[in-house]
PDB file of C-alpha atoms and ligand atoms in Angstrom:
ATOM      1  CA  UNK I 882       0.122  -0.201   0.058  1.00  0.00           C
ATOM      2  CA  UNK I 883       1.064   3.384  -0.927  1.00  0.00           C
ATOM      3  CA  UNK I 884      -0.065   6.893  -0.076  1.00  0.00           C
ATOM      4  CA  UNK I 885      -0.704   9.645  -2.135  1.00  0.00           C
ATOM      5  CA  UNK I 886      -0.803  13.219  -1.429  1.00  0.00           C
ATOM      6  CA  UNK I 887      -3.585  15.649  -2.354  1.00  0.00           C
ATOM      7  CA  UNK I 888      -1.801  18.518  -4.617  1.00  0.00           C
ATOM      8  CA  UNK I 889      -4.631  20.845  -2.943  1.00  0.00           C
ATOM      9  CA  UNK I 890      -4.585  20.501   0.642  1.00  0.00           C
ATOM     10  CA  UNK I 891      -1.538  17.903   1.266  1.00  0.00           C
ATOM     11  CA  UNK I 892      -4.035  15.137   2.740  1.00  0.00           C
ATOM     12  CA  UNK I 893      -2.478  11.869   2.448  1.00  0.00           C
ATOM     13  CA  UNK I 894      -4.588   9.203   0.491  1.00  0.00           C
ATOM     14  CA  UNK I 895      -4.210   5.566   0.541  1.00  0.00           C
ATOM     15  CA  UNK I 896      -3.693   3.959  -2.517  1.00  0.00           C
ATOM     16  CA  UNK I 897      -2.696   0.203  -3.493  1.00  0.00           C
ATOM     17  CA  UNK I 898      -0.908   0.511  -7.185  1.00  0.00           C
ATOM     18  CA  UNK I 899      -1.142  -3.353  -7.571  1.00  0.00           C
ATOM     19  CA  UNK I 900      -5.322  -2.814  -8.051  1.00  0.00           C
ATOM     20  CA  UNK I 901      -4.563  -1.288 -11.272  1.00  0.00           C
ATOM     21  CA  UNK I 902      -3.090  -1.896 -14.811  1.00  0.00           C
ATOM     22  CA  UNK I 903       0.542  -0.757 -15.015  1.00  0.00           C
ATOM     23  CA  UNK I 904       0.625   2.233 -17.337  1.00  0.00           C
ATOM     24  CA  UNK I 905      -2.936   3.428 -16.672  1.00  0.00           C
ATOM     25  CA  UNK I 906      -3.997   6.998 -15.632  1.00  0.00           C
ATOM     26  CA  UNK I 907      -6.281   7.381 -12.698  1.00  0.00           C
ATOM     27  CA  UNK I 908      -8.264  10.234 -11.502  1.00  0.00           C
ATOM     28  CA  UNK I 909      -8.425  10.723  -7.400  1.00  0.00           C
ATOM     29  CA  UNK I 910     -10.548  12.734  -5.790  1.00  0.00           C
ATOM     30  CA  UNK I 911      -9.290  14.336  -2.567  1.00  0.00           C
ATOM     31  CA  UNK I 912     -11.828  12.906   0.785  1.00  0.00           C
ATOM     32  CA  UNK I 913     -11.018  16.231   2.406  1.00  0.00           C
ATOM     33  CA  UNK I 914     -11.295  19.122  -0.099  1.00  0.00           C
ATOM     34  CA  UNK I 915     -12.899  17.127  -3.048  1.00  0.00           C
ATOM     35  CA  UNK I 916      -9.543  18.597  -5.517  1.00  0.00           C
ATOM     36  CA  UNK I 917      -9.618  15.948  -8.481  1.00  0.00           C
ATOM     37  CA  UNK I 918      -6.188  15.214  -9.749  1.00  0.00           C
ATOM     38  CA  UNK I 919      -4.714  12.577 -12.078  1.00  0.00           C
ATOM     39  CA  UNK I 920      -1.703  10.370 -11.647  1.00  0.00           C
ATOM     40  CA  UNK I 921      -0.380   7.829 -14.403  1.00  0.00           C
ATOM     41  CA  UNK I 922       1.034   4.717 -12.967  1.00  0.00           C
ATOM     42  CA  UNK I 923       4.552   3.447 -14.019  1.00  0.00           C
ATOM     43  CA  UNK I 924       4.422   1.045 -17.133  1.00  0.00           C
ATOM     44  CA  UNK I 925       5.726  -1.956 -15.522  1.00  0.00           C
ATOM     45  CA  UNK I 926       4.925  -2.979 -11.853  1.00  0.00           C
ATOM     46  CA  UNK I 927       7.400  -5.161 -10.076  1.00  0.00           C
ATOM     47  CA  UNK I 928       8.581  -7.456 -13.273  1.00  0.00           C
ATOM     48  CA  UNK I 929      12.267  -6.796 -13.409  1.00  0.00           C
ATOM     49  CA  UNK I 930      13.907  -5.951 -16.883  1.00  0.00           C
ATOM     50  CA  UNK I 931      14.624  -9.366 -18.687  1.00  0.00           C
ATOM     51  CA  UNK I 932      18.507  -8.532 -18.292  1.00  0.00           C
ATOM     52  CA  UNK I 933      18.537  -8.363 -14.908  1.00  0.00           C
ATOM     53  CA  UNK I 934      17.361 -11.525 -14.307  1.00  0.00           C
ATOM     54  CA  UNK I 935      19.928 -14.571 -14.273  1.00  0.00           C
ATOM     55  CA  UNK I 936      20.575 -15.719 -17.745  1.00  0.00           C
ATOM     56  CA  UNK I 937      19.523 -19.728 -18.584  1.00  0.00           C
ATOM     57  CA  UNK I 938      22.894 -19.801 -20.458  1.00  0.00           C
ATOM     58  CA  UNK I 939      25.630 -18.064 -21.696  1.00  0.00           C
ATOM     59  CA  UNK I 940      27.573 -17.808 -25.005  1.00  0.00           C
ATOM     60  CA  UNK I 941      31.388 -17.016 -24.798  1.00  0.00           C
ATOM     61  CA  UNK I 942      32.710 -15.474 -27.706  1.00  0.00           C
ATOM     62  CA  UNK I 943      35.716 -16.635 -28.233  1.00  0.00           C
ATOM     63  CA  UNK I 944      38.802 -13.920 -28.774  1.00  0.00           C
ATOM     64  CA  UNK I 945      40.170 -13.501 -31.987  1.00  0.00           C
ATOM     65  CA  UNK I 946      41.525 -11.074 -34.587  1.00  0.00           C
ATOM     66  CA  UNK I 947      38.448  -9.014 -34.894  1.00  0.00           C
ATOM     67  CA  UNK I 948      37.226  -8.955 -31.197  1.00  0.00           C
ATOM     68  CA  UNK I 949      37.891  -9.749 -27.257  1.00  0.00           C
ATOM     69  CA  UNK I 950      36.467 -12.472 -25.375  1.00  0.00           C
ATOM     70  CA  UNK I 951      32.656 -11.637 -24.684  1.00  0.00           C
ATOM     71  CA  UNK I 952      30.018 -13.531 -22.551  1.00  0.00           C
ATOM     72  CA  UNK I 953      26.348 -13.183 -24.434  1.00  0.00           C
ATOM     73  CA  UNK I 954      23.629 -14.095 -21.840  1.00  0.00           C
ATOM     74  CA  UNK I 955      20.921 -16.155 -23.268  1.00  0.00           C
ATOM     75  CA  UNK I 956      17.322 -15.750 -21.919  1.00  0.00           C
ATOM     76  CA  UNK I 957      13.618 -17.908 -22.640  1.00  0.00           C
ATOM     77  CA  UNK I 958      12.373 -16.942 -26.010  1.00  0.00           C
ATOM     78  CA  UNK I 959      14.399 -16.341 -29.029  1.00  0.00           C
ATOM     79  CA  UNK I 960      17.914 -14.944 -28.939  1.00  0.00           C
ATOM     80  CA  UNK I 961      18.903 -13.368 -31.858  1.00  0.00           C
ATOM     81  CA  UNK I 962      22.771 -13.212 -32.559  1.00  0.00           C
ATOM     82  CA  UNK I 963      24.709 -11.348 -34.911  1.00  0.00           C
ATOM     83  CA  UNK I 964      27.159  -8.704 -35.494  1.00  0.00           C
ATOM     84  CA  UNK I 965      26.433  -5.193 -33.615  1.00  0.00           C
ATOM     85  CA  UNK I 966      25.805  -2.063 -35.824  1.00  0.00           C
ATOM     86  CA  UNK I 967      24.127   1.298 -34.844  1.00  0.00           C
ATOM     87  CA  UNK I 968      20.390   0.841 -34.544  1.00  0.00           C
ATOM     88  CA  UNK I 969      20.385  -2.671 -34.454  1.00  0.00           C
ATOM     89  CA  UNK I 970      17.045  -4.593 -33.692  1.00  0.00           C
ATOM     90  CA  UNK I 971      18.568  -7.673 -32.722  1.00  0.00           C
ATOM     91  CA  UNK I 972      18.591  -8.928 -29.089  1.00  0.00           C
ATOM     92  CA  UNK I 973      21.978 -10.182 -28.463  1.00  0.00           C
ATOM     93  CA  UNK I 974      24.556  -8.353 -30.779  1.00  0.00           C
ATOM     94  CA  UNK I 975      28.142  -9.279 -30.526  1.00  0.00           C
ATOM     95  CA  UNK I 976      30.619  -6.401 -30.546  1.00  0.00           C
ATOM     96  CA  UNK I 977      32.968  -7.837 -33.419  1.00  0.00           C
ATOM     97  CA  UNK I 978      34.539  -6.544 -36.798  1.00  0.00           C
ATOM     98  CA  UNK I 979      34.169  -9.798 -38.116  1.00  0.00           C
ATOM     99  CA  UNK I 980      33.324  -8.998 -41.946  1.00  0.00           C
ATOM    100  CA  UNK I 981      31.575 -12.478 -42.259  1.00  0.00           C
ATOM    101  CA  UNK I 982      29.268 -12.349 -39.554  1.00  0.00           C
ATOM    102  CA  UNK I 983      26.142 -10.976 -40.426  1.00  0.00           C
ATOM    103  CA  UNK I 984      23.927  -8.272 -38.328  1.00  0.00           C
ATOM    104  CA  UNK I 985      21.305 -11.056 -38.333  1.00  0.00           C
ATOM    105  CA  UNK I 986      23.363 -14.230 -38.169  1.00  0.00           C
ATOM    106  CA  UNK I 987      21.753 -17.079 -36.068  1.00  0.00           C
ATOM    107  CA  UNK I 988      18.962 -17.618 -33.954  1.00  0.00           C
ATOM    108  CA  UNK I 989      18.944 -19.738 -30.260  1.00  0.00           C
ATOM    109  CA  UNK I 990      15.589 -20.593 -29.099  1.00  0.00           C
ATOM    110  CA  UNK I 991      15.545 -21.030 -25.192  1.00  0.00           C
ATOM    111  CA  UNK I 992      12.600 -22.878 -23.855  1.00  0.00           C
ATOM    112  CA  UNK I 993      11.927 -26.011 -21.572  1.00  0.00           C
ATOM    113  CA  UNK I 994      11.594 -29.882 -22.128  1.00  0.00           C
ATOM    114  CA  UNK I 995       8.610 -31.737 -20.349  1.00  0.00           C
ATOM    115  CA  UNK I 996      10.717 -32.378 -17.140  1.00  0.00           C
ATOM    116  CA  UNK I 997      11.296 -28.412 -17.149  1.00  0.00           C
ATOM    117  CA  UNK I 998      14.889 -28.383 -18.198  1.00  0.00           C
ATOM    118  CA  UNK I 999      16.315 -25.733 -20.669  1.00  0.00           C
ATOM    119  CA  UNK I1000      16.292 -26.655 -24.145  1.00  0.00           C
ATOM    120  CA  UNK I1001      18.329 -24.682 -27.070  1.00  0.00           C
ATOM    121  CA  UNK I1002      17.701 -24.851 -30.435  1.00  0.00           C
ATOM    122  CA  UNK I1003      19.715 -23.127 -33.128  1.00  0.00           C
ATOM    123  CA  UNK I1004      18.577 -22.090 -36.802  1.00  0.00           C
ATOM    124  CA  UNK I1005      20.143 -20.114 -39.226  1.00  0.00           C
ATOM    125  CA  UNK I1006      19.694 -16.345 -39.909  1.00  0.00           C
ATOM    126  CA  UNK I1007      19.698 -16.987 -43.219  1.00  0.00           C
ATOM    127  CA  UNK I1008      23.227 -15.720 -43.126  1.00  0.00           C
ATOM    128  CA  UNK I1009      25.521 -15.258 -46.175  1.00  0.00           C
ATOM    129  CA  UNK I1010      28.466 -17.633 -45.006  1.00  0.00           C
ATOM    130  CA  UNK I1011      26.053 -19.956 -42.285  1.00  0.00           C
ATOM    131  CA  UNK I1012      25.841 -21.192 -39.210  1.00  0.00           C
ATOM    132  CA  UNK I1013      28.209 -24.404 -38.187  1.00  0.00           C
ATOM    133  CA  UNK I1014      27.964 -26.676 -35.372  1.00  0.00           C
ATOM    134  CA  UNK I1015      31.180 -28.174 -35.212  1.00  0.00           C
ATOM    135  CA  UNK I1016      32.007 -28.625 -38.685  1.00  0.00           C
ATOM    136  CA  UNK I1017      28.397 -29.225 -39.986  1.00  0.00           C
ATOM    137  CA  UNK I1018      26.737 -26.121 -41.516  1.00  0.00           C
ATOM    138  CA  UNK I1019      23.034 -26.013 -40.627  1.00  0.00           C
ATOM    139  CA  UNK I1020      20.636 -26.169 -43.597  1.00  0.00           C
ATOM    140  CA  UNK I1021      18.023 -23.375 -44.385  1.00  0.00           C
ATOM    141  CA  UNK I1022      15.245 -24.878 -42.199  1.00  0.00           C
ATOM    142  CA  UNK I1023      17.208 -26.969 -39.903  1.00  0.00           C
ATOM    143  CA  UNK I1024      16.682 -26.682 -36.237  1.00  0.00           C
ATOM    144  CA  UNK I1025      19.550 -27.902 -34.458  1.00  0.00           C
ATOM    145  CA  UNK I1026      19.240 -29.107 -31.041  1.00  0.00           C
ATOM    146  CA  UNK I1027      22.474 -27.812 -28.794  1.00  0.00           C
ATOM    147  CA  UNK I1028      23.799 -28.377 -25.282  1.00  0.00           C
ATOM    148  CA  UNK I1029      26.416 -27.349 -22.900  1.00  0.00           C
ATOM    149  CA  UNK I1030      29.957 -27.460 -24.747  1.00  0.00           C
ATOM    150  CA  UNK I1031      28.412 -26.959 -28.351  1.00  0.00           C
ATOM    151  CA  UNK I1032      30.918 -25.194 -30.404  1.00  0.00           C
ATOM    152  CA  UNK I1033      29.167 -22.674 -32.813  1.00  0.00           C
ATOM    153  CA  UNK I1034      30.885 -20.959 -35.670  1.00  0.00           C
ATOM    154  CA  UNK I1035      29.421 -17.583 -37.621  1.00  0.00           C
ATOM    155  CA  UNK I1036      31.495 -16.343 -40.178  1.00  0.00           C
ATOM    156  CA  UNK I1037      35.264 -16.409 -38.441  1.00  0.00           C
ATOM    157  CA  UNK I1038      34.000 -16.198 -34.948  1.00  0.00           C
ATOM    158  CA  UNK I1039      33.841 -19.270 -32.541  1.00  0.00           C
ATOM    159  CA  UNK I1040      31.356 -19.494 -29.683  1.00  0.00           C
ATOM    160  CA  UNK I1041      30.670 -22.135 -26.837  1.00  0.00           C
ATOM    161  CA  UNK I1042      27.186 -22.821 -25.367  1.00  0.00           C
ATOM    162  CA  UNK I1043      27.713 -22.617 -21.547  1.00  0.00           C
ATOM    163  CA  UNK I1044      24.492 -23.740 -19.677  1.00  0.00           C
ATOM    164  CA  UNK I1045      24.373 -23.519 -15.710  1.00  0.00           C
ATOM    165  CA  UNK I1046      27.057 -22.165 -13.381  1.00  0.00           C
ATOM    166  CA  UNK I1047      30.293 -20.776 -14.135  1.00  0.00           C
ATOM    167  CA  UNK I1048      32.377 -19.730 -17.261  1.00  0.00           C
TER     168      UNK I1048
HETATM  169 ZN1  LIG C 112      -7.530  17.908  -0.966  1.00  0.00          ZN
END
């Protein structure tokens, strides 16, 4: 429970924001002076931003001539990977100057199996140079299940899937 203050007479008015939709505009009437005033609730209530939640897994981007080592968090849902460019709309950009990595190169879908264990499904962008698992190139419409330790190659860049604790 929170309290609002009447903008006219400063009376405290109890207020429970959880009863209302986030982002909605509400009109209150002061019980003391009858002043009506509007407030707008924040767009989100308690839900933390996705990026603040612990990732299900990470991708280690192995250092090479084009970039330093990076760790890319993977979250439930579609993780879209590619070379970071200004104004990119993908959600897992990789900082690299590797010209053979597309700005949208591949996707990793994170969901769970029937036992509730995390599941990772890799598919190609489609990209210009292809997405490799080990030494095998993925087919255009292929969905490849990957797991802890899987080595993925995008252009000249090597990524290693890390599931669970640690690096
Ligand atoms: Zn008032």
